[in-house]
CSV table of C-alpha atoms and ligand atoms in Angstrom, one decimal:
chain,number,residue,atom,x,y,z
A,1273,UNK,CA,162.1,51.4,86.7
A,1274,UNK,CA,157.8,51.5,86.5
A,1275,UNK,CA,157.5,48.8,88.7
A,1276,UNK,CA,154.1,47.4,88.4
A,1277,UNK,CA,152.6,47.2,92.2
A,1278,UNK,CA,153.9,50.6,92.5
A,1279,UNK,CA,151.7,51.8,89.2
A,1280,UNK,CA,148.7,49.6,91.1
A,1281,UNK,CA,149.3,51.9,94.0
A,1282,UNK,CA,146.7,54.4,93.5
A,1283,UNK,CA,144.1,51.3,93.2
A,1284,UNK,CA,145.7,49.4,95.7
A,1285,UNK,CA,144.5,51.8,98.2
A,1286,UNK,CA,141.4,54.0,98.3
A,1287,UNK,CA,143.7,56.5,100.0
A,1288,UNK,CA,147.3,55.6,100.3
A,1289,UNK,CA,149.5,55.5,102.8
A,1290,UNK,CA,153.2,57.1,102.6
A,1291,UNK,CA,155.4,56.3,105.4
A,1292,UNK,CA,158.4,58.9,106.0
A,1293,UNK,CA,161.5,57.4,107.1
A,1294,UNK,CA,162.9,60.8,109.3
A,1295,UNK,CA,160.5,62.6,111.2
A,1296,UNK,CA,162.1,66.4,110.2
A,1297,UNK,CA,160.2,69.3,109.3
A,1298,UNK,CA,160.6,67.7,105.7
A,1299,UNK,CA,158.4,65.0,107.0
A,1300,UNK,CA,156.9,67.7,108.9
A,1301,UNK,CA,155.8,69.6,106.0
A,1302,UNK,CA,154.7,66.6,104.0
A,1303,UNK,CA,152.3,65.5,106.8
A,1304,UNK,CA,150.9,69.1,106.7
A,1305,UNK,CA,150.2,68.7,103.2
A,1306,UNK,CA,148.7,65.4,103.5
A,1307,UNK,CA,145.0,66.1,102.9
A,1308,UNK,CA,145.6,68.3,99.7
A,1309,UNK,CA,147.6,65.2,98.6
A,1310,UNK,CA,144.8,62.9,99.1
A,1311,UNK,CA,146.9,60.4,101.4
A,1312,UNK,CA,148.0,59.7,104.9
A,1313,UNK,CA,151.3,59.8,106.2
A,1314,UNK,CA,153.2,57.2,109.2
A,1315,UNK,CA,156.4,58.7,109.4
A,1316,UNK,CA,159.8,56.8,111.3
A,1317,UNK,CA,161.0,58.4,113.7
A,1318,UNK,CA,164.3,58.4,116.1
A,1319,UNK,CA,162.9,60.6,118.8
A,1320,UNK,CA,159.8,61.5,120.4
A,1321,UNK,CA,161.0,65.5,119.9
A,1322,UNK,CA,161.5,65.2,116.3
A,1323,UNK,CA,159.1,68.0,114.2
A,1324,UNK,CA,156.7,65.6,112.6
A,1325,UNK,CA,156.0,63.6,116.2
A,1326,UNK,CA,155.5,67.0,117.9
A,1327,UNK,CA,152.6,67.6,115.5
A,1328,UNK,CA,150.7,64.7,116.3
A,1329,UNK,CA,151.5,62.6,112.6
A,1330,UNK,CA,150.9,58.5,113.4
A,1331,UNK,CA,154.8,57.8,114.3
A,1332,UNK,CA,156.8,54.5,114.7
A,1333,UNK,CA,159.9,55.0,116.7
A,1334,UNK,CA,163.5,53.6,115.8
A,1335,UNK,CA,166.2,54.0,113.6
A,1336,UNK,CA,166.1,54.9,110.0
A,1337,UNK,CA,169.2,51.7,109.9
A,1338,UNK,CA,167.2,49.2,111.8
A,1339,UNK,CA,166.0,46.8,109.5
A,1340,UNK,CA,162.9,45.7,112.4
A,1341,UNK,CA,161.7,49.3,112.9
A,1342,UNK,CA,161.5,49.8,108.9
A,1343,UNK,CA,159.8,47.0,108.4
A,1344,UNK,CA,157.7,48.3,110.5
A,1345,UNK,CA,156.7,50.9,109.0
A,1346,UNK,CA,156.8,49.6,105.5
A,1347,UNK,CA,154.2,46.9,106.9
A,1348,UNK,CA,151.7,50.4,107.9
A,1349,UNK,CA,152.3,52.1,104.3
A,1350,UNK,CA,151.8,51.4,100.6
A,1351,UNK,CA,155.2,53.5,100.0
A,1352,UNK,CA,158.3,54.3,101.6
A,1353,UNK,CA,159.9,57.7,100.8
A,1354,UNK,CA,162.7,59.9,103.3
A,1355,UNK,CA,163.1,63.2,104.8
A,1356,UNK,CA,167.4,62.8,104.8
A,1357,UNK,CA,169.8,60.6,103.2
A,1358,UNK,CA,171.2,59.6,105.7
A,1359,UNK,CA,169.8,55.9,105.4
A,1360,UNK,CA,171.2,51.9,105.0
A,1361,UNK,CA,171.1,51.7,101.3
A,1362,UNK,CA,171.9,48.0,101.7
A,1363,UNK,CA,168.9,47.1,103.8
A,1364,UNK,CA,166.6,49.3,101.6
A,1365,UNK,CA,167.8,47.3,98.7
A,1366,UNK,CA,167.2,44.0,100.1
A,1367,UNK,CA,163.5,45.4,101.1
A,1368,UNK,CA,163.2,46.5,98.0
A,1369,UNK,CA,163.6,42.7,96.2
A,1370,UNK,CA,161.4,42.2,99.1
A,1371,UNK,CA,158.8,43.6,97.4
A,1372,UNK,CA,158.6,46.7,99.2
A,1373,UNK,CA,157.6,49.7,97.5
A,1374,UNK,CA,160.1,52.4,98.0
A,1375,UNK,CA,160.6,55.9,96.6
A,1376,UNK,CA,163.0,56.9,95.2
A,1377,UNK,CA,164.8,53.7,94.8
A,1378,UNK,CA,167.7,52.9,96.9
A,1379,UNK,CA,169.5,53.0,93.4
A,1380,UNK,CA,168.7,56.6,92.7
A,1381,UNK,CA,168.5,57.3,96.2
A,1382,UNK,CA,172.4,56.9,96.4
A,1383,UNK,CA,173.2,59.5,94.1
A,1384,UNK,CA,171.8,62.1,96.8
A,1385,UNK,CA,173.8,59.9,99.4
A,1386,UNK,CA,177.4,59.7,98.5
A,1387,UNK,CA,178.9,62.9,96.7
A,1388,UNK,CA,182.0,60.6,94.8
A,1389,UNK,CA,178.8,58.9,93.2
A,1390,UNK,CA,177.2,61.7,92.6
A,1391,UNK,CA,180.1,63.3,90.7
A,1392,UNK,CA,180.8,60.7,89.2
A,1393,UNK,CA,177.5,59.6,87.7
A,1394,UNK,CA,177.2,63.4,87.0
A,1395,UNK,CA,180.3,63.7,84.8
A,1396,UNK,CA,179.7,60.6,82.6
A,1397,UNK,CA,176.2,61.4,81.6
A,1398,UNK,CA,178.4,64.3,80.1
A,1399,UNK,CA,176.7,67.3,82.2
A,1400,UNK,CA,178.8,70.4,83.4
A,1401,UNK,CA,180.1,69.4,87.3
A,1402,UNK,CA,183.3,71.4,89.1
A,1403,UNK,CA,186.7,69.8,88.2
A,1404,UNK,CA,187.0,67.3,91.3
A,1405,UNK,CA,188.8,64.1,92.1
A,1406,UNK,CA,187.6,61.4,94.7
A,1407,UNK,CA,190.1,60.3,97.0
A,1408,UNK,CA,189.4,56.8,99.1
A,1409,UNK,CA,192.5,55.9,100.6
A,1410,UNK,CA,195.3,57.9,103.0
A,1411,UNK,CA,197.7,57.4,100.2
A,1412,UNK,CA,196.1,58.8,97.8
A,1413,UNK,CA,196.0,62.2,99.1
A,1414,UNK,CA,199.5,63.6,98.4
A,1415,UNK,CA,198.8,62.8,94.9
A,1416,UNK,CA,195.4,63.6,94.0
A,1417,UNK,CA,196.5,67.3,95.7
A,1418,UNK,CA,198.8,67.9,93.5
A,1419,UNK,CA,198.4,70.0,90.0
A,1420,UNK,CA,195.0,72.0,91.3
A,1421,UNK,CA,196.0,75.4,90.4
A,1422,UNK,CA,194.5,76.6,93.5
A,1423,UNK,CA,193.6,74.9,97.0
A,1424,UNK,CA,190.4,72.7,96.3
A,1425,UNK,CA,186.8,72.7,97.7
A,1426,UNK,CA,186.9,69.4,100.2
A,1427,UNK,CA,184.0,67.7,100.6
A,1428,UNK,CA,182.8,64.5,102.5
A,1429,UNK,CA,181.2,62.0,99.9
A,1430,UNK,CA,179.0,60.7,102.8
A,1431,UNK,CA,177.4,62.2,105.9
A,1432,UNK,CA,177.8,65.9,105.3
A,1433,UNK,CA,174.5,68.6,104.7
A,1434,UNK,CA,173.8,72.3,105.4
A,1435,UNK,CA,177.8,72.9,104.5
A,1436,UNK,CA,178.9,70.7,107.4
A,1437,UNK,CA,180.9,68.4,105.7
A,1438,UNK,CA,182.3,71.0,103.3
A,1439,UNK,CA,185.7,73.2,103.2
A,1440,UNK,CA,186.7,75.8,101.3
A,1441,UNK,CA,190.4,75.3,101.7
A,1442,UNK,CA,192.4,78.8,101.8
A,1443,UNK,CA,195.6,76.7,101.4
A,1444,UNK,CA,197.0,73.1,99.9
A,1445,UNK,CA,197.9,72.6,103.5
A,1446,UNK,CA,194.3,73.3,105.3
A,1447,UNK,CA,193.4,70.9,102.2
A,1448,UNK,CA,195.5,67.9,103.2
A,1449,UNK,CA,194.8,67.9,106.8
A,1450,UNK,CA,190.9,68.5,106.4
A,1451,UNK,CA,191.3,65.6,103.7
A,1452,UNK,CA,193.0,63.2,106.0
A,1453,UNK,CA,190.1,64.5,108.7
A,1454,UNK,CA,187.3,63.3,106.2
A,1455,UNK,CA,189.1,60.3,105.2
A,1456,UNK,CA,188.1,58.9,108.4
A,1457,UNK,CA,184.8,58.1,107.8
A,1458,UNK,CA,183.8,58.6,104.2
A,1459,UNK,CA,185.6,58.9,101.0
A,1460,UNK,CA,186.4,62.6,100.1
A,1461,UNK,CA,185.9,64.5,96.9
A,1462,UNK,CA,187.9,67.6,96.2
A,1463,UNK,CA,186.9,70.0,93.8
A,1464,UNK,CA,187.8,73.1,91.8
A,1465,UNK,CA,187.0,76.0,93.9
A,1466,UNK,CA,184.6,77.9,90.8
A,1467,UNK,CA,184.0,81.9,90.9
A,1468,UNK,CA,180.3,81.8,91.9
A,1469,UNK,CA,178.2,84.9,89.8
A,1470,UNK,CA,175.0,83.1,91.9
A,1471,UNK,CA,173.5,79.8,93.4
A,1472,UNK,CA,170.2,78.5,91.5
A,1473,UNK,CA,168.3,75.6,92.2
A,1474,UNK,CA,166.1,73.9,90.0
A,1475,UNK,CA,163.1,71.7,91.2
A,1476,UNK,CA,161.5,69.3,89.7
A,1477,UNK,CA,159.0,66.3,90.1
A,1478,UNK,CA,158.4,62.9,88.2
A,1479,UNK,CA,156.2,60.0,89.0
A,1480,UNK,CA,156.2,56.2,88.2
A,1481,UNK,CA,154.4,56.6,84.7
A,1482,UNK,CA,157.5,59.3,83.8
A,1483,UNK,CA,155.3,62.3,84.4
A,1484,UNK,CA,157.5,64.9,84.9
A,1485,UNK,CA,156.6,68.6,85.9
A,1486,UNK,CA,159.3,71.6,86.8
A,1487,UNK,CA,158.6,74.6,88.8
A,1488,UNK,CA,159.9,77.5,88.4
A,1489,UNK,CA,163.9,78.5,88.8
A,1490,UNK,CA,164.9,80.0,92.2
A,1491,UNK,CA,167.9,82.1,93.2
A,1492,UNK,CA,169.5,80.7,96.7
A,1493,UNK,CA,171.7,82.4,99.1
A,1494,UNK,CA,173.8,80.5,101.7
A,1495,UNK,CA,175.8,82.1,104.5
A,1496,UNK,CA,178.4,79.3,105.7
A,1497,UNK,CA,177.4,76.7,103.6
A,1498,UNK,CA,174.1,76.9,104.8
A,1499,UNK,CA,171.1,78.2,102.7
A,1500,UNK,CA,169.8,81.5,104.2
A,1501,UNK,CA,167.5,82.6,101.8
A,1502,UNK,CA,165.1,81.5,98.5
A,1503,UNK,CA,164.3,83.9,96.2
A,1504,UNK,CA,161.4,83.9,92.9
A,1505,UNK,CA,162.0,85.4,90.3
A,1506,UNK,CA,165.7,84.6,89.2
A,1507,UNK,CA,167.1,86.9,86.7
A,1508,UNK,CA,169.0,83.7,85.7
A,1509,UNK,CA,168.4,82.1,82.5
A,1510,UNK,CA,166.3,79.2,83.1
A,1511,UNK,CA,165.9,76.5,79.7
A,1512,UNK,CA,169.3,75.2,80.8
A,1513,UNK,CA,168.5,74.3,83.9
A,1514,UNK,CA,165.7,72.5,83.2
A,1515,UNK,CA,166.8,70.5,80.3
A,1516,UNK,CA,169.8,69.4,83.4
A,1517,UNK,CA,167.5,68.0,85.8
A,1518,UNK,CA,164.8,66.6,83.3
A,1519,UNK,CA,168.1,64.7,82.1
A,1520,UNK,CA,169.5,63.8,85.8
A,1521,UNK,CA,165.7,62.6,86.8
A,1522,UNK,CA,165.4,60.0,83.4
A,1523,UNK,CA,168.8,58.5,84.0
A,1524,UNK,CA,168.4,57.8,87.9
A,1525,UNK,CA,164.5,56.7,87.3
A,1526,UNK,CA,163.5,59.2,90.0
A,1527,UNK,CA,159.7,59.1,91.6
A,1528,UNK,CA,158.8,62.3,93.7
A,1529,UNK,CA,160.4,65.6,93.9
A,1530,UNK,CA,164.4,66.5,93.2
A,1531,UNK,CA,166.3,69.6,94.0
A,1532,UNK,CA,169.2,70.3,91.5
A,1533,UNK,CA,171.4,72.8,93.2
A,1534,UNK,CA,173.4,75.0,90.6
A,1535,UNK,CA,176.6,76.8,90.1
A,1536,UNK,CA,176.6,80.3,88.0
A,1537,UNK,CA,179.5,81.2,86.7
A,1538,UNK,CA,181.0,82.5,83.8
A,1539,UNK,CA,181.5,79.8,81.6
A,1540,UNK,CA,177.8,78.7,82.3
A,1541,UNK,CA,175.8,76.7,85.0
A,1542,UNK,CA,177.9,73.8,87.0
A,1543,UNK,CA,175.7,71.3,88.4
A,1544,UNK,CA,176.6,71.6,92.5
A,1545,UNK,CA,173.9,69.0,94.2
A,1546,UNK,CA,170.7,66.3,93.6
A,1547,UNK,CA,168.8,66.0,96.6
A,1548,UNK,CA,166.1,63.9,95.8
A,1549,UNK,CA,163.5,65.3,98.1
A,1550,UNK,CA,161.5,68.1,99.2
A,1551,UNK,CA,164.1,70.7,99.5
A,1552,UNK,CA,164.8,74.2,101.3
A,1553,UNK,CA,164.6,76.1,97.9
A,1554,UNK,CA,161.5,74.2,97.6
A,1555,UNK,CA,159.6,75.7,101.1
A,1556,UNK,CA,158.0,79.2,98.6
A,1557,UNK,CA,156.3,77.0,96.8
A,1558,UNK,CA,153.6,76.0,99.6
A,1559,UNK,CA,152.7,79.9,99.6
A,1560,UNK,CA,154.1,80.4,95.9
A,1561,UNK,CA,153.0,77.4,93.8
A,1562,UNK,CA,149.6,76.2,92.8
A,1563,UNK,CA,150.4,72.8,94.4
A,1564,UNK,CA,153.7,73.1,96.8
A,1565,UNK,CA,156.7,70.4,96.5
A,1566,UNK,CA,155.4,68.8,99.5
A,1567,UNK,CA,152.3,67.9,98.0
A,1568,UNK,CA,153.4,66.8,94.3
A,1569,UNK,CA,156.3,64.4,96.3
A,1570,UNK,CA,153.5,62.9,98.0
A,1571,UNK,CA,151.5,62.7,94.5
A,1572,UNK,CA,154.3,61.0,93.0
A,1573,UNK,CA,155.3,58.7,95.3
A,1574,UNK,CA,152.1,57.1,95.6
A,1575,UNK,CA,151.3,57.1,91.5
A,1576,UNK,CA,149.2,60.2,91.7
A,1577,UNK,CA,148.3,62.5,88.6
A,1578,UNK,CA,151.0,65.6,89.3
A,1579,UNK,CA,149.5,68.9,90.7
A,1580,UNK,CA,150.3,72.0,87.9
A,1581,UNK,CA,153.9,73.3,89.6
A,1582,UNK,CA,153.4,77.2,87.6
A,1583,UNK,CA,153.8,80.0,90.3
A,1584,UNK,CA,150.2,81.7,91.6
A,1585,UNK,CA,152.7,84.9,92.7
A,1586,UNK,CA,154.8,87.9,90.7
A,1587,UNK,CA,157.3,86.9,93.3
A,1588,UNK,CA,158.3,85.4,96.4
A,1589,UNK,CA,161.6,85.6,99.5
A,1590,UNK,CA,161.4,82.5,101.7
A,1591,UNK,CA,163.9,83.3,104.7
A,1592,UNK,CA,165.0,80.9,107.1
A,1593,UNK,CA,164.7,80.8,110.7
A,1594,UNK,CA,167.7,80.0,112.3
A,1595,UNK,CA,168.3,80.1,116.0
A,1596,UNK,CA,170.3,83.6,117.6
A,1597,UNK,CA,171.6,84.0,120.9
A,1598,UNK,CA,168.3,84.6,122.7
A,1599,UNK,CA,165.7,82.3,122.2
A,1600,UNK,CA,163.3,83.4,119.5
A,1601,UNK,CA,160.5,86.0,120.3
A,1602,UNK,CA,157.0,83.4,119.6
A,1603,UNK,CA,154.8,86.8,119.3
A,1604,UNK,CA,156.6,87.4,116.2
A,1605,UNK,CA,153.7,85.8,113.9
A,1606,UNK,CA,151.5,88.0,115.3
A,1607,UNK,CA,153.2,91.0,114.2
A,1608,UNK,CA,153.7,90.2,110.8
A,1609,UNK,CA,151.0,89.2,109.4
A,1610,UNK,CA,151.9,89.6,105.8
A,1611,UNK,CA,154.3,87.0,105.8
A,1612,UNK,CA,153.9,83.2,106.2
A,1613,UNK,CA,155.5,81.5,109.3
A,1614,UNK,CA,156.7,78.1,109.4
A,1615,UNK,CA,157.7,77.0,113.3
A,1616,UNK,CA,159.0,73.4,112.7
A,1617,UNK,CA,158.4,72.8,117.1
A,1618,UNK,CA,162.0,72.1,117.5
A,1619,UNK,CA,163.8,73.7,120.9
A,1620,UNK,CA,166.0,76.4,120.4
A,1621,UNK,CA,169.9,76.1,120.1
A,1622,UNK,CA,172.5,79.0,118.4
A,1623,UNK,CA,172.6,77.8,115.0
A,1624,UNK,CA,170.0,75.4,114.3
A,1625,UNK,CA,167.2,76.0,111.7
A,1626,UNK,CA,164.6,76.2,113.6
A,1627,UNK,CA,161.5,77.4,110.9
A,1628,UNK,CA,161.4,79.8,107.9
A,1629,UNK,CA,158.9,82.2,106.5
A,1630,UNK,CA,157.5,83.6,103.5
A,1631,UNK,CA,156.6,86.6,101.6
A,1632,UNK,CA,154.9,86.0,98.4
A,1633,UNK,CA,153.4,89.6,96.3
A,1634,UNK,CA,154.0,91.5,93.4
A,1635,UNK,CA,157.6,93.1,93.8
A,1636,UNK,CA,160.9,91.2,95.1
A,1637,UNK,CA,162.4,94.0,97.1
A,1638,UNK,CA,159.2,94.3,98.6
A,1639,UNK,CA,158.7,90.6,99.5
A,1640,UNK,CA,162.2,90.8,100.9
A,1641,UNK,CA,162.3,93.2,102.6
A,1642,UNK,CA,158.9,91.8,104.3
A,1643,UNK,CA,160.6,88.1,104.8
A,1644,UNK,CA,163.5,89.7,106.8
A,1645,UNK,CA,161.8,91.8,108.7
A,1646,UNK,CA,159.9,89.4,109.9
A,1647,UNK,CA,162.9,87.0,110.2
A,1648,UNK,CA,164.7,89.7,112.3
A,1649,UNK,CA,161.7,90.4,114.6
A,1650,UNK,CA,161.9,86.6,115.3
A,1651,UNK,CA,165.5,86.8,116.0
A,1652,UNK,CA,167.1,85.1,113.8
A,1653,UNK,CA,171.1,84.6,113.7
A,1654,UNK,CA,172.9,88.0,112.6
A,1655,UNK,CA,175.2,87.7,110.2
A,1656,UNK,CA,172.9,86.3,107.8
A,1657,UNK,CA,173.4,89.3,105.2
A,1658,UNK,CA,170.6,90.3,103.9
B,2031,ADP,P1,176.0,70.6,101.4
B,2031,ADP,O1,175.8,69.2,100.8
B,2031,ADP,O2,176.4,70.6,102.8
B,2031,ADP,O3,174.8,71.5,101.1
B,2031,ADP,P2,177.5,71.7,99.1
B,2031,ADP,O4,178.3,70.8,98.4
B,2031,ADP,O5,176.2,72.1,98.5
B,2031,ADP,O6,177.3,71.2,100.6
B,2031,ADP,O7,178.3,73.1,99.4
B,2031,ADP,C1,177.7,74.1,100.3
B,2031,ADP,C2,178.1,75.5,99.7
B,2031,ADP,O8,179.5,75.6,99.6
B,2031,ADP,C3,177.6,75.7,98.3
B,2031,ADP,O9,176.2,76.1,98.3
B,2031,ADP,C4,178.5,76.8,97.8
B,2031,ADP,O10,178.1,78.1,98.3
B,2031,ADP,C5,179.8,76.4,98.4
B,2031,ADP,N1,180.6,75.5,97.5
B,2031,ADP,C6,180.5,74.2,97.4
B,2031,ADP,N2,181.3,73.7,96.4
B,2031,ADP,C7,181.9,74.8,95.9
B,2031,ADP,C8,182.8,75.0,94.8
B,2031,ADP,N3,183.3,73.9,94.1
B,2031,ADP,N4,183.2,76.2,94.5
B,2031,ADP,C9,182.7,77.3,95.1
B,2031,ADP,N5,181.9,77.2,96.2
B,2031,ADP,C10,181.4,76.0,96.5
């Protein structure tokens, strides 16, 4: 996996240069943290709107699949690392034997890219994932729905995030026809439907030299499939979870930060999700952490020494912003001033995430309390429960 240009990095380049591909507020947030990193950042970037261009970061427009734009931007940067999965992992591939240095490898890359993989890989390291089966073909699905004692989970293996992509079937027939609907574009993996006690996620980071570093355990709440809030401490227990990812992070060879989303349930944690990025139970850790994931991705990518990931805070609620009805109220900020905002300089639309904030102090309900307030002042969507 160490490959040896990318352990020259550091010396390569008095200060190195990571380019992005996806110009997000993951990209966003990276570019922000930047200086404390010690590098510069050229991120790719389909639209002149998109977070990271609003905020000024050097930007080469195109398409994260077209093979000229990319080497564009490969040709600005020492690295290559992503904001989404959504990417050509052939192309990267063949840029990789290139000799481009790209983090994390298209390899391990597609393990945050295609859920059947994922699962998969997942279940024959031996680690504890929902029953599920991967259908790829229409004739398949009569069969592979039969003998679930209850109507599955169904899930898009590719091209599905924030719960998009994801049903939780309340019959064998809403299963079969969402199947079929899937089956059009991507393979689709349906899984036991588990009784959830609580979501964690687990974050970790690793560089090219197999430094590895975890911060700490998070609690995550998602309304619709989508994540609504991040909350530090977790009363759940934590060695497990560790000992999960450190084991998911050697096997794929990962370089930079990974998210491990987890299942509680009663027979122990399930492993849900990899993303192998900087993640949205990852945003407390900017206010919360003595370097944030943003930063340490950045480190590791570009064969940096990783920043200490221990939390500087008793505890912290990170709340995301997600567009209402009315288009958000931008004095907010000022009335708050005890909680963190992030504004990732997207427009407004019902629905989309548009920023998130956070409290960080001595006492959860009291940093929750805080983060929603100052969520709710902003207008975020209702029916986000707090
Ligand atoms: P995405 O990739 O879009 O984030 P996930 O696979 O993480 O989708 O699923 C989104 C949410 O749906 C999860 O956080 C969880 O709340 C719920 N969910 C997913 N799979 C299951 C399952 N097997 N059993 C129960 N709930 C599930």
């Amino acid at each position: 996996m160490d490959s040896p240009r990318a352990a020259n990095l550091a010396s390569v380049s008095a200060r190195p240069r990571v380019g992005v591909v996806g110009a997000g507020q993951l990209a966003r947030m990276m570019a922000e943290s930047a200086p404390r990193a010690g590098v510069d950042v050229v991120v790719l970037a389909e639209s002149e709107s998109d977070s990271a261009v609003v905020l000024g970061v050097e930007t080469v427009l195109g398409s994260p699949r077209d093979r000229a734009a990319l080497h564009q931007l490969a040709e600005r940067c020492d690295v290559v690392t992503f904001d989404h999965e959504l990417v050509d992992l052939d192309l990267l591939g063949e840029m990789e034997k290139g000799g481009t240095v790209i983090f994390p490898s298209p390899d391990a890359l597609r393990w945050a890219s295609d859920k059947a993989h994922q699962r998969r890989g997942l279940a024959e390291l031996g680690l504890p994932v929902p029953r599920f089966a991967v259908v790829e073909t229409l004739d398949q699905v009569d069969e592979a729905l039969q003998d679930w004692p209850s109507p599955p989970v169904v899930k898009s293996a590719r091209g599905g995030y924030d719960g998009r992509g994801v049903v939780v079937s309340s019959s064998f027939e809403e299963a079969r026809v969402e199947t079929l609907q899937f089956l059009r574009h991507s393979p689709v993996v349906l899984e036991e439907r588990v009784p959830l006690l609580a979501e964690v996620a687990q974050l970790v980071a690793r560089s090219p030299s197999g430094e590895f570093a975890t911060y700490p355990l998070v609690t995550t709440v998602q309304v619709e499939g989508m994540c609504a809030e991040v909350l530090y401490p977790t009363p759940h227990q934590t060695s497990d979870a560790r000992l999960l990812a450190q084991t998911i992070a050697e096997h794929i060879g990962l370089v930079g930060i990974m998210a491990v989303e987890l299942f509680v349930t009663p027979a122990g944690l399930l492993v849900n999700e990899v993303a192998l990025r900087p993640h949205n139970s990852g945003h407390w850790t900017i206010e919360g952490c003595r370097t944030s994931q943003f930063a340490n991705h950045l480190r590791a990518v570009s064969a940096q020494p990783l920043g200490d990931c221990d939390a500087m805070v008793t505890a912290a609620a990170m709340v995301n912003l997600v567009g209402g009805d009315q288009p958000s109220d931008d004095d907010a900020p000022a009335r708050h001033p005890d909680v963190a905002f992030h504004l990732y300089g997207k427009s407004w639309r019902p629905g989309r995430k548009l920023g998130h904030v956070t409290a960080v102090g001595e006492n959860l309900d009291d940093v929750r309390a805080r983060a929603w307030a100052a969520a709710r002042d902003w207008g975020t969507r209702e029916g986000v429960r707090e």
